[in-house]
Coordinates of C-alpha atoms in Angstrom, one line a residue:
M30 CA 11.1 77.9 341.7
S31 CA 11.1 74.5 340.0
R32 CA 14.5 73.2 339.0
K33 CA 14.8 72.6 335.2
T34 CA 15.7 69.1 334.3
K35 CA 18.9 68.7 332.3
P36 CA 18.0 67.6 328.7
E37 CA 19.3 64.2 327.7
D38 CA 22.2 64.3 325.3
P39 CA 21.8 62.7 321.9
A40 CA 24.4 59.9 322.7
T41 CA 22.5 58.8 325.8
K42 CA 19.2 59.1 324.1
N43 CA 20.3 56.8 321.2
A44 CA 21.7 54.3 323.6
H45 CA 18.5 54.2 325.7
A46 CA 16.4 53.8 322.5
A47 CA 18.6 50.9 321.5
I48 CA 18.2 49.2 324.9
A49 CA 14.4 49.7 324.7
F50 CA 14.3 48.2 321.2
I51 CA 16.4 45.1 322.2
S52 CA 14.2 44.7 325.3
N53 CA 11.1 44.5 323.2
H54 CA 12.5 42.4 320.3
P55 CA 11.0 38.9 320.4
I56 CA 14.4 37.2 319.8
F57 CA 16.4 39.2 322.3
S58 CA 13.8 40.1 325.0
P59 CA 14.3 36.9 327.0
L60 CA 18.0 37.5 327.1
A61 CA 17.8 41.2 327.8
A62 CA 15.4 40.7 330.6
R63 CA 17.9 38.6 332.5
A64 CA 21.1 40.5 331.5
H65 CA 22.3 43.6 333.3
I66 CA 23.0 46.4 330.9
S67 CA 24.9 49.4 332.4
R68 CA 26.2 52.6 331.0
Q69 CA 28.1 54.3 333.8
E70 CA 31.5 56.0 334.0
D71 CA 32.6 53.8 336.9
N72 CA 32.1 50.6 334.9
P73 CA 34.9 48.6 333.4
Y74 CA 34.0 49.7 329.9
P75 CA 36.4 49.3 327.0
P76 CA 38.2 52.6 326.4
N77 CA 38.6 52.2 322.6
G78 CA 35.4 50.1 321.9
W79 CA 31.7 50.0 322.3
A80 CA 30.9 47.4 324.9
I81 CA 32.0 44.2 326.7
V82 CA 30.0 41.3 328.1
T83 CA 30.9 39.3 331.1
H84 CA 30.4 35.6 331.8
N85 CA 27.8 36.4 334.5
G86 CA 25.5 38.4 332.2
R87 CA 26.7 42.0 332.6
I88 CA 27.0 44.2 329.5
Y89 CA 29.0 47.4 330.0
L90 CA 28.5 50.1 327.5
H91 CA 31.0 53.0 326.8
P92 CA 29.3 56.0 328.5
K93 CA 30.9 58.6 326.2
R94 CA 30.7 56.8 322.9
R95 CA 28.6 58.5 320.3
G96 CA 26.6 56.3 318.0
E97 CA 23.3 56.0 316.2
T98 CA 20.5 53.9 317.6
S99 CA 20.9 51.2 315.0
E100 CA 24.6 50.9 315.9
W101 CA 23.9 50.5 319.6
I102 CA 21.2 47.8 318.6
Y103 CA 23.9 45.9 316.7
V104 CA 26.4 46.1 319.6
L105 CA 23.8 45.0 322.2
A106 CA 22.6 42.1 320.0
H107 CA 26.3 41.1 319.5
C108 CA 26.9 40.9 323.2
L109 CA 23.7 39.1 324.0
L110 CA 24.4 36.4 321.4
H111 CA 27.7 35.6 323.1
L112 CA 25.6 34.6 326.1
G113 CA 22.8 32.9 324.1
L114 CA 25.1 30.9 321.9
G115 CA 27.0 29.5 325.0
H116 CA 30.3 31.0 324.2
F117 CA 31.2 31.4 327.9
K118 CA 30.6 27.7 328.5
V119 CA 33.8 26.8 326.7
K120 CA 36.7 26.6 329.2
Q121 CA 39.5 29.1 329.0
Q122 CA 42.0 28.0 326.5
E123 CA 45.6 28.9 325.9
R124 CA 44.8 31.3 323.2
Q125 CA 41.6 32.9 324.4
H126 CA 41.9 35.8 321.9
Y127 CA 41.6 33.2 319.1
W128 CA 38.4 31.7 320.6
N129 CA 36.9 35.2 321.1
A130 CA 37.7 36.1 317.4
A131 CA 36.1 32.8 316.2
C132 CA 32.9 33.7 318.2
D133 CA 32.9 37.2 316.9
V134 CA 32.9 36.0 313.3
Y135 CA 30.1 33.5 314.0
V136 CA 28.0 36.3 315.7
A137 CA 28.7 38.7 312.8
R138 CA 27.4 36.1 310.3
F139 CA 24.4 35.4 312.5
L140 CA 23.5 39.2 312.7
H141 CA 24.1 39.6 309.0
D142 CA 21.5 36.9 308.2
L143 CA 19.1 38.3 310.8
K144 CA 19.5 41.9 309.4
I145 CA 19.2 43.7 312.7
G146 CA 20.9 47.0 313.5
T147 CA 23.8 48.6 311.6
P148 CA 27.5 47.5 312.2
P149 CA 29.6 50.4 313.4
A150 CA 32.1 51.8 310.9
D151 CA 35.1 50.7 313.0
M152 CA 33.9 47.1 313.2
E153 CA 34.8 44.5 310.5
T154 CA 31.8 42.3 309.7
R155 CA 32.7 40.8 306.3
F156 CA 34.9 37.8 306.4
E157 CA 35.8 35.2 303.8
L158 CA 36.3 32.3 306.2
P159 CA 34.6 28.9 306.5
V160 CA 32.0 29.5 309.1
K161 CA 30.4 26.3 310.2
D162 CA 30.6 26.6 314.0
E163 CA 32.8 28.3 316.5
Q164 CA 34.9 25.3 317.4
Q165 CA 35.9 24.5 313.8
L166 CA 36.6 28.1 313.1
Y167 CA 38.8 28.2 316.2
T168 CA 40.8 25.2 315.0
Y169 CA 41.1 26.8 311.6
L170 CA 42.6 30.0 313.2
L171 CA 45.0 28.0 315.3
E172 CA 46.3 26.3 312.2
R173 CA 46.4 29.3 309.8
G174 CA 46.9 32.1 312.2
L175 CA 44.8 35.2 313.0
P176 CA 44.1 37.5 310.1
P177 CA 44.5 41.2 310.8
S178 CA 40.9 41.9 310.0
L179 CA 39.7 39.8 313.0
N180 CA 41.3 42.3 315.4
F181 CA 38.3 44.6 314.6
A182 CA 35.6 42.0 314.8
G183 CA 34.5 42.5 318.4
T184 CA 32.7 45.3 320.2
A185 CA 35.7 46.0 322.6
G186 CA 37.8 47.8 320.0
P187 CA 41.0 46.9 318.1
S188 CA 42.8 43.7 319.3
A189 CA 40.6 43.6 322.5
S190 CA 38.4 40.8 323.6
D191 CA 34.7 41.7 324.2
M192 CA 34.1 38.5 326.3
D193 CA 35.3 39.0 329.9
Y194 CA 35.9 35.9 332.1
T195 CA 37.7 37.7 334.9
E196 CA 34.9 39.5 336.7
K197 CA 33.9 37.9 340.0
K198 CA 30.5 36.4 340.3
T199 CA 28.0 38.9 341.6
S200 CA 24.5 37.9 342.6
F201 CA 22.0 40.3 340.9
Y202 CA 19.6 37.5 340.0
Y203 CA 16.6 36.5 342.0
Y204 CA 17.7 32.9 342.0
D205 CA 20.9 31.3 343.1
K206 CA 21.2 29.3 339.9
D207 CA 22.6 31.1 336.9
P208 CA 20.3 31.7 333.9
D209 CA 20.3 29.2 331.1
W210 CA 21.2 31.7 328.3
E211 CA 20.9 29.1 325.5
A212 CA 17.4 28.2 326.6
Y213 CA 16.4 31.9 326.6
L214 CA 17.8 32.4 323.1
A215 CA 15.8 29.3 321.9
K216 CA 12.7 30.8 323.5
G217 CA 13.3 34.1 321.7
L218 CA 13.6 32.4 318.3
A219 CA 10.4 30.5 319.0
N220 CA 8.7 33.8 319.8
A221 CA 10.0 35.3 316.6
V222 CA 8.6 32.5 314.5
T223 CA 5.2 32.8 316.2
K224 CA 5.0 36.5 315.6
A225 CA 6.1 36.0 312.0
V226 CA 3.2 33.7 311.4
S227 CA 0.9 36.3 313.1
V228 CA 2.3 39.0 310.8
A229 CA 1.5 36.9 307.7
G230 CA -2.0 36.2 309.0
G231 CA -2.7 39.9 309.6
H232 CA -2.7 39.7 313.4
L233 CA 0.3 42.0 313.8
D234 CA 1.9 44.7 311.7
S235 CA 5.4 43.6 312.4
I236 CA 7.2 41.1 314.7
T237 CA 8.1 44.0 317.0
S238 CA 4.5 45.3 317.4
E239 CA 2.3 44.1 320.2
S240 CA -1.1 44.1 318.6
A241 CA -3.0 45.4 315.6
S242 CA -6.6 46.5 315.3
L243 CA -8.5 44.0 313.2
T244 CA -10.2 46.3 310.8
A245 CA -12.3 45.1 307.9
A246 CA -9.3 45.1 305.6
V247 CA -7.2 43.1 308.0
R248 CA -10.0 40.6 308.6
A249 CA -10.3 40.3 304.8
K250 CA -6.6 39.6 304.4
R251 CA -6.7 37.0 307.2
W252 CA -9.7 35.3 305.5
F253 CA -7.9 34.9 302.2
I254 CA -4.8 33.5 304.0
D255 CA -6.9 31.1 306.1
H256 CA -9.7 30.1 303.8
Y257 CA -8.9 30.9 300.1
P258 CA -5.7 29.4 298.9
L259 CA -6.0 30.9 295.4
L260 CA -5.3 34.4 296.7
G261 CA -3.9 33.5 300.1
A262 CA -0.2 33.6 299.0
L263 CA -0.7 37.0 297.3
A264 CA -2.5 38.4 300.3
A265 CA 0.3 37.5 302.5
G266 CA 2.8 39.3 300.3
F267 CA 1.0 42.7 300.3
K268 CA 0.8 45.3 303.1
I269 CA -2.5 46.9 303.9
V270 CA -2.5 50.7 304.4
E271 CA -5.6 52.2 305.9
D272 CA -5.0 55.9 306.3
A273 CA -7.6 58.4 305.3
Q274 CA -5.0 61.2 304.8
I275 CA -2.8 59.1 302.5
C276 CA -5.8 58.0 300.5
Q277 CA -7.0 61.6 300.2
R278 CA -3.5 62.6 299.0
L279 CA -3.5 59.9 296.4
D280 CA -7.1 60.5 295.3
I281 CA -8.2 57.1 296.4
S282 CA -12.0 57.0 297.0
I283 CA -12.3 53.3 297.9
A284 CA -9.1 51.2 297.1
A285 CA -6.0 51.0 295.0
I286 CA -3.0 48.8 294.6
N287 CA 0.7 49.6 294.2
I288 CA 2.1 46.4 292.8
L289 CA 5.7 47.6 292.6
D290 CA 5.8 48.3 296.4
R291 CA 3.3 45.5 297.3
I292 CA 0.9 47.9 299.0
I293 CA -2.9 47.8 299.0
Y294 CA -4.6 51.1 300.0
M295 CA -8.0 50.9 301.6
N296 CA -9.8 54.1 302.3
P297 CA -11.5 53.7 305.8
A298 CA -13.9 56.5 304.9
A299 CA -15.5 54.4 302.1
G300 CA -17.8 52.7 304.5
L301 CA -17.6 49.3 303.1
T302 CA -19.1 46.2 304.8
D303 CA -17.0 43.1 305.5
D304 CA -18.4 41.4 302.4
E305 CA -17.8 44.4 300.2
T306 CA -14.3 44.6 301.6
L307 CA -13.7 41.0 300.6
F308 CA -14.8 41.8 297.0
V309 CA -12.6 44.9 296.8
M310 CA -9.5 43.2 298.2
A311 CA -9.9 40.2 295.8
H312 CA -10.3 42.7 293.0
E313 CA -6.9 44.4 293.8
L314 CA -5.1 41.1 294.4
L315 CA -6.2 39.8 291.0
H316 CA -4.7 42.9 289.4
A317 CA -1.4 41.8 290.8
G318 CA -1.8 38.0 290.3
L319 CA -2.8 38.3 286.6
Q320 CA 0.1 40.7 286.0
H321 CA -2.0 43.5 284.6
H322 CA 0.9 45.9 285.3
E323 CA 3.2 44.0 283.0
R324 CA 0.5 43.3 280.3
C325 CA -0.2 47.0 279.9
M326 CA 2.5 47.0 277.1
G327 CA 2.4 50.7 276.3
R328 CA -1.4 50.9 276.2
D329 CA -3.3 53.9 277.8
H330 CA -3.0 53.2 281.5
Y331 CA -6.5 54.2 282.4
L332 CA -8.3 52.5 279.6
W333 CA -6.3 49.3 280.2
N334 CA -7.3 49.5 283.9
I335 CA -11.0 49.8 282.9
A336 CA -10.7 46.8 280.6
C337 CA -9.1 44.7 283.4
D338 CA -11.8 45.8 285.8
Y339 CA -14.5 44.5 283.5
V340 CA -12.9 41.0 283.4
I341 CA -12.1 40.9 287.2
N342 CA -15.6 42.0 288.3
L343 CA -17.4 39.4 286.2
W344 CA -15.2 36.6 287.5
L345 CA -15.6 37.7 291.2
V346 CA -19.4 37.8 290.8
E347 CA -19.3 34.2 289.3
M348 CA -16.9 33.1 292.2
K349 CA -19.3 34.6 294.8
I350 CA -16.5 36.2 296.8
G351 CA -17.9 38.9 299.1
E352 CA -20.6 41.3 297.9
Y353 CA -20.4 43.5 294.8
P354 CA -20.1 47.2 296.1
R355 CA -22.9 49.4 294.8
V356 CA -20.7 52.2 293.8
G357 CA -21.1 52.2 290.0
L358 CA -18.2 49.8 289.2
M359 CA -17.8 48.2 285.7
L360 CA -20.0 45.1 285.3
D361 CA -21.2 44.3 281.7
P362 CA -22.5 40.8 281.1
E363 CA -22.1 41.3 277.3
L364 CA -18.3 41.2 277.8
R365 CA -18.4 37.8 279.5
G366 CA -15.8 35.4 278.0
L367 CA -13.5 38.2 276.6
N368 CA -10.0 38.9 277.9
A369 CA -8.7 42.3 278.9
E370 CA -6.9 42.8 275.6
S371 CA -10.0 42.2 273.5
I372 CA -12.1 44.5 275.7
Y373 CA -9.4 47.2 275.4
D374 CA -9.4 46.9 271.6
R375 CA -13.2 47.6 271.7
M376 CA -12.8 50.5 274.0
V377 CA -10.3 52.4 271.9
A378 CA -12.9 52.6 269.2
D379 CA -15.1 54.8 271.5
I380 CA -12.7 56.4 273.9
R381 CA -15.1 59.3 274.9
V382 CA -17.6 57.0 276.5
Y383 CA -15.1 54.9 278.4
R384 CA -13.2 57.9 279.7
K385 CA -16.2 58.7 281.9
L386 CA -16.1 55.4 283.8
A387 CA -14.8 55.1 287.4
T388 CA -12.6 52.5 289.0
L389 CA -12.3 51.7 292.7
R390 CA -10.0 54.7 292.9
G391 CA -12.4 57.2 291.4
N392 CA -13.5 58.9 288.1
G393 CA -10.7 59.2 285.6
L394 CA -8.2 57.4 287.8
G395 CA -6.9 53.9 287.6
D396 CA -6.7 51.8 290.8
I397 CA -3.3 50.3 289.6
L398 CA -0.9 53.0 290.8
D399 CA 1.8 53.5 288.1
Q400 CA 3.9 56.1 289.9
G401 CA 4.3 58.0 286.6
S402 CA 6.0 55.1 284.8
S403 CA 5.5 54.6 281.1
G404 CA 4.9 50.8 281.2
L405 CA 3.8 49.9 284.7
R406 CA 7.0 47.8 285.0
D407 CA 9.4 47.5 288.0
N408 CA 12.9 48.4 286.8
R409 CA 14.5 48.0 290.2
E410 CA 17.0 45.3 291.1
G411 CA 16.0 42.4 293.4
Q412 CA 13.5 39.7 293.3
S413 CA 11.4 39.6 290.2
L414 CA 7.9 41.0 291.0
D415 CA 6.4 39.1 288.1
D416 CA 7.9 35.8 289.3
F417 CA 6.4 36.4 292.8
C418 CA 2.9 37.1 291.4
R419 CA 3.0 34.3 288.9
N420 CA 4.2 31.7 291.4
A421 CA 1.7 32.9 294.1
M422 CA -1.2 32.5 291.7
Q423 CA -0.1 29.1 290.3
Q424 CA 0.5 27.6 293.8
G425 CA -2.8 29.1 295.0
L426 CA -4.7 27.5 292.1
I427 CA -3.1 24.1 292.9
Y428 CA -4.1 24.3 296.6
H429 CA -7.6 25.6 295.6
E430 CA -8.2 22.6 293.3
E431 CA -6.7 20.1 295.7
Q432 CA -8.9 21.2 298.6
S433 CA -12.0 21.9 296.5
R434 CA -12.5 25.3 297.9
G435 CA -15.1 26.5 295.5
Y436 CA -16.1 27.3 291.9
L437 CA -13.6 29.1 289.6
P438 CA -14.5 30.5 286.2
S439 CA -12.8 28.7 283.3
G440 CA -11.5 31.9 281.9
L441 CA -9.7 32.7 285.1
V442 CA -8.2 29.2 285.4
E443 CA -7.0 29.4 281.7
E444 CA -5.4 32.8 282.3
I445 CA -3.6 31.7 285.5
R446 CA -2.2 28.7 283.7
A447 CA -1.2 30.8 280.7
L448 CA 0.9 32.9 283.0
G449 CA 3.1 29.9 283.6
Q450 CA 3.7 29.3 279.9
P451 CA 6.3 31.4 278.1
P452 CA 4.8 33.7 275.4
I453 CA 5.0 32.5 271.8
K454 CA 7.5 34.4 269.8
W455 CA 6.3 36.6 267.0
D456 CA 8.2 34.8 264.3
V457 CA 6.7 31.5 265.4
E458 CA 3.2 33.0 265.2
L459 CA 4.1 34.4 261.7
A460 CA 5.2 30.9 260.6
R461 CA 1.8 29.5 261.7
W462 CA 0.1 32.2 259.7
F463 CA 2.1 31.2 256.6
D464 CA 1.1 27.6 257.1
Q465 CA -2.6 28.5 256.8
Y466 CA -2.2 29.9 253.3
F467 CA 0.7 27.9 251.9
T468 CA 0.5 24.2 252.2
P469 CA 3.5 22.0 251.2
L470 CA 3.6 21.4 247.4
E471 CA 2.8 18.0 246.1
K472 CA 5.7 16.2 244.4
K473 CA 5.6 13.6 241.7
R474 CA 8.1 11.1 240.4
T475 CA 9.3 11.4 236.8
Y476 CA 11.7 9.5 234.6
S477 CA 12.6 12.6 232.7
R478 CA 15.2 13.4 235.3
V479 CA 17.5 10.7 236.6
S480 CA 18.1 10.5 240.3
R481 CA 21.7 11.1 241.0
R482 CA 21.5 9.3 244.3
Q483 CA 21.9 6.0 242.4
S484 CA 25.2 6.9 240.7
S485 CA 26.6 3.6 241.8
T486 CA 24.3 1.9 239.3
P487 CA 24.0 4.4 236.4
D488 CA 22.7 1.7 234.0
I489 CA 19.5 1.4 236.0
P490 CA 17.1 4.4 235.4
R491 CA 15.4 5.6 238.6
P492 CA 12.8 8.4 238.8
Q493 CA 13.3 11.6 240.7
W494 CA 10.9 13.6 242.9
V495 CA 10.1 17.0 241.4
D496 CA 7.5 19.7 242.1
S497 CA 4.5 20.1 239.9
G498 CA 4.8 23.4 238.1
S499 CA 1.0 24.1 238.1
A500 CA 0.9 24.1 241.9
E501 CA 2.9 27.3 242.1
D502 CA 0.2 29.3 240.1
G503 CA -1.2 32.0 242.4
R504 CA 1.1 31.0 245.2
T505 CA 2.0 34.5 246.4
F506 CA 1.2 37.2 249.0
G507 CA 1.5 41.0 249.3
V508 CA 3.7 43.0 251.6
I509 CA 2.9 46.6 252.4
L510 CA 5.9 48.3 254.1
D511 CA 5.2 51.5 256.1
T512 CA 8.3 53.5 255.1
S513 CA 7.3 56.7 257.0
G514 CA 10.0 58.6 259.0
S515 CA 8.8 57.0 262.3
M516 CA 9.6 53.5 261.2
D517 CA 12.9 52.0 262.4
K518 CA 15.2 50.7 259.7
K519 CA 16.3 47.7 261.9
L520 CA 12.6 46.8 262.4
L521 CA 12.1 46.8 258.6
A522 CA 15.1 44.6 258.1
K523 CA 14.0 42.1 260.7
C524 CA 10.5 41.9 259.2
L525 CA 11.8 41.5 255.6
G526 CA 14.3 38.8 256.7
A527 CA 11.7 36.8 258.5
I528 CA 9.2 37.1 255.5
A529 CA 11.9 36.0 253.0
S530 CA 13.0 33.0 255.0
Y531 CA 9.4 31.8 255.5
A532 CA 8.5 32.3 251.9
A533 CA 11.5 30.3 250.8
A534 CA 10.8 27.5 253.2
R535 CA 7.2 27.2 252.0
D536 CA 8.1 27.3 248.3
V537 CA 6.6 30.7 247.6
P538 CA 8.4 31.9 244.4
L539 CA 7.4 35.6 244.4
A540 CA 5.9 38.2 246.8
R541 CA 4.4 41.5 245.8
I542 CA 6.3 44.3 247.7
I543 CA 4.8 47.8 248.0
F544 CA 6.4 50.7 249.9
C545 CA 4.1 53.3 251.2
D546 CA 4.3 56.5 253.2
A547 CA 2.2 59.4 251.8
A548 CA 2.0 57.6 248.5
P549 CA 2.4 54.0 247.4
Y550 CA 5.6 52.8 245.6
D551 CA 5.1 49.5 243.8
A552 CA 8.3 47.4 243.7
G553 CA 6.6 44.6 241.8
Y554 CA 7.2 40.9 242.5
M555 CA 10.4 39.9 244.1
S556 CA 11.8 36.5 244.9
P557 CA 12.7 35.6 248.5
D558 CA 16.4 35.8 247.6
L559 CA 16.1 39.4 246.4
I560 CA 14.1 40.3 249.5
S561 CA 16.6 38.9 251.9
D562 CA 19.6 40.3 250.0
R563 CA 19.0 44.1 249.8
V564 CA 15.9 46.2 249.3
Q565 CA 16.0 49.9 248.5
V566 CA 13.4 51.5 250.8
K567 CA 11.5 54.4 249.1
G568 CA 9.6 57.2 250.7
R569 CA 10.3 58.1 254.4
G570 CA 7.5 60.7 254.4
G571 CA 4.1 60.7 256.1
T572 CA 1.9 57.7 256.8
I573 CA -1.1 56.9 254.5
L574 CA -1.5 53.2 254.0
Q575 CA -4.9 53.0 252.3
P576 CA -3.7 53.8 248.8
A577 CA -1.3 50.8 249.0
I578 CA -4.1 48.5 250.0
D579 CA -6.3 49.8 247.2
L580 CA -3.5 49.2 244.7
L581 CA -3.2 45.5 245.8
E582 CA -6.9 44.8 245.9
H583 CA -7.5 46.2 242.4
A584 CA -4.3 44.9 240.8
E585 CA -5.1 42.5 237.9
D586 CA -1.8 40.6 238.3
F587 CA -2.4 39.9 242.0
P588 CA -4.6 36.9 242.9
K589 CA -8.0 37.7 244.6
N590 CA -7.3 35.3 247.4
G591 CA -3.7 36.4 248.0
P592 CA -3.2 37.5 251.7
I593 CA -1.6 40.8 252.7
L594 CA 1.0 41.5 255.3
I595 CA 1.1 45.1 256.6
I596 CA 4.3 46.2 258.5
T597 CA 3.6 49.4 260.3
D598 CA 4.3 51.2 263.7
G599 CA 0.6 51.8 264.3
E600 CA 0.7 55.5 263.4
C601 CA -1.9 55.3 260.7
D602 CA -5.6 56.0 260.1
R603 CA -8.4 53.4 260.0
L604 CA -7.9 50.9 257.1
R605 CA -10.5 49.4 254.9
I606 CA -9.4 45.9 253.8
K607 CA -11.6 43.4 252.0
R608 CA -9.3 40.4 252.0
D609 CA -7.3 38.3 254.5
H610 CA -4.5 40.3 256.1
A611 CA -2.2 40.5 259.2
Y612 CA -0.2 43.2 260.9
L613 CA 3.4 43.3 262.1
L614 CA 3.8 45.9 264.9
P615 CA 6.7 46.8 267.2
K616 CA 6.3 45.5 270.8
G617 CA 4.5 48.1 272.9
K618 CA 2.7 49.8 269.9
H619 CA -1.0 49.6 269.1
L620 CA -3.3 50.3 266.2
P621 CA -5.8 53.2 266.6
F622 CA -8.7 50.9 265.6
Y623 CA -9.9 47.4 266.2
P624 CA -7.9 45.0 263.9
K625 CA -9.8 42.4 262.1
G626 CA -6.7 40.4 261.3
P627 CA -4.0 38.8 263.5
V628 CA -1.4 41.1 265.0
F629 CA 2.2 39.9 265.5
R630 CA 4.2 42.0 267.9
I631 CA 7.9 42.2 267.0
D632 CA 10.4 42.0 269.9

């Protein structure tokens, strides 16, 4: 009968897994290969701690200590850094415990920055001490004393030193000369930098992996990083996932992008060539770089995705990046020169047709994964995703132009540069709209009114500048306020305040105010002072704005060239307007038709 092997207990299994991880880590592998890690009961392990390290390169682990793999990784890295940082080269001093504590604090700060492993719960790793180097910290502790928290900084337990100088020298090396631990740590750091560059270039999946298969998607990512600066920085910041099962679960037929998690999904079953893969990856990267997730602004996700695809595909064909996949993607030369917002406004007028189109993800699905969010925005804390995409595209454009790497459409260049400019506030745009219709009044000098600025010489008559009264004739505009129940009172107050201030600044004496919900309520002409003071809102019923527009257009006391401002939340039917007009909408709202006048979105 065969003897059954005793199963490995969880504590031993976790410790062995940590040893294997440290032995394969690029930073610690040169040190671990020359150290002697032991976990035996007859070793001089610390009874109340995790491990100790000796001056000759032995690390003794507690054989009965239970810990997670990440905790053992932290302990082993801590001990190896004592060797690699040359802490044993310092001669024994009168207060060795102080030197050990200073080294423990320095190693804890090093591992915190490196973000490797998990500190055990009984070890203190957060210190508010000036950490420049071990020697200065040691001097600081001698002068100020040893804080109680430093008794728990090492891996040997409370008030115990994890650096052992007492063990006699034993020869377990192949050479008589002791290893140069500091040189091995330097070699490990150089290895880590080399692998980090390989990860950024797509050669490796992570710094702890040995190799990665260079699939078409990986080769495309490497090509952008090496040869195409415009998208190289973005490509380096996204992870490529090529898993047919994951793509099937997410209903991804060819490709999709998760901008929030910085992942590009490429379905290996799509059968794309290398040139087609370049086109598809550039397509997804431009979704992120042009901030299409942020510019959705409450629009229908799928229709907005289709509009962005039209713009991107036209640009990529002009830029001659890869080969256009023959899978029925959106490519309409008639839309050349339009931005995504303009194309979206056209699409909403005929939603039934555009609902049948397909993206790289498939029919009826957008290749910008929204994860069920309402605005495609990242609400998590941390680095700003929009800043990352914006900076990557702007730096890539600079490198692309400096190195003359190829043709870029003017529309793409303008859009990238526009990302670096802050958006114009709605009230500034409204002020510009007022300037188009109400030029400054001409003033004239008259002796009928004496200028009071010359009161020091009242015997000398001086003319005063006054406005010509005839210039104010017909100087007015109409305001239609949507007073339905869905309109916010604060929004109405903000709009009326802005309108009143701009009207007063441009010498508009009166404005025609009409409230409208299911029926129009004519408030007549009101001066800017009355508008900004207090206005009694009437209605608060349904939303039918056309009767108010008809009332203004047919009113005999309203000038034919007088412009109209319409304040609404977008929940209205198609409007028929024959004169100049503009819309004030809340941010994130959209009209259910293509607007012929400017739209100001209120923050």
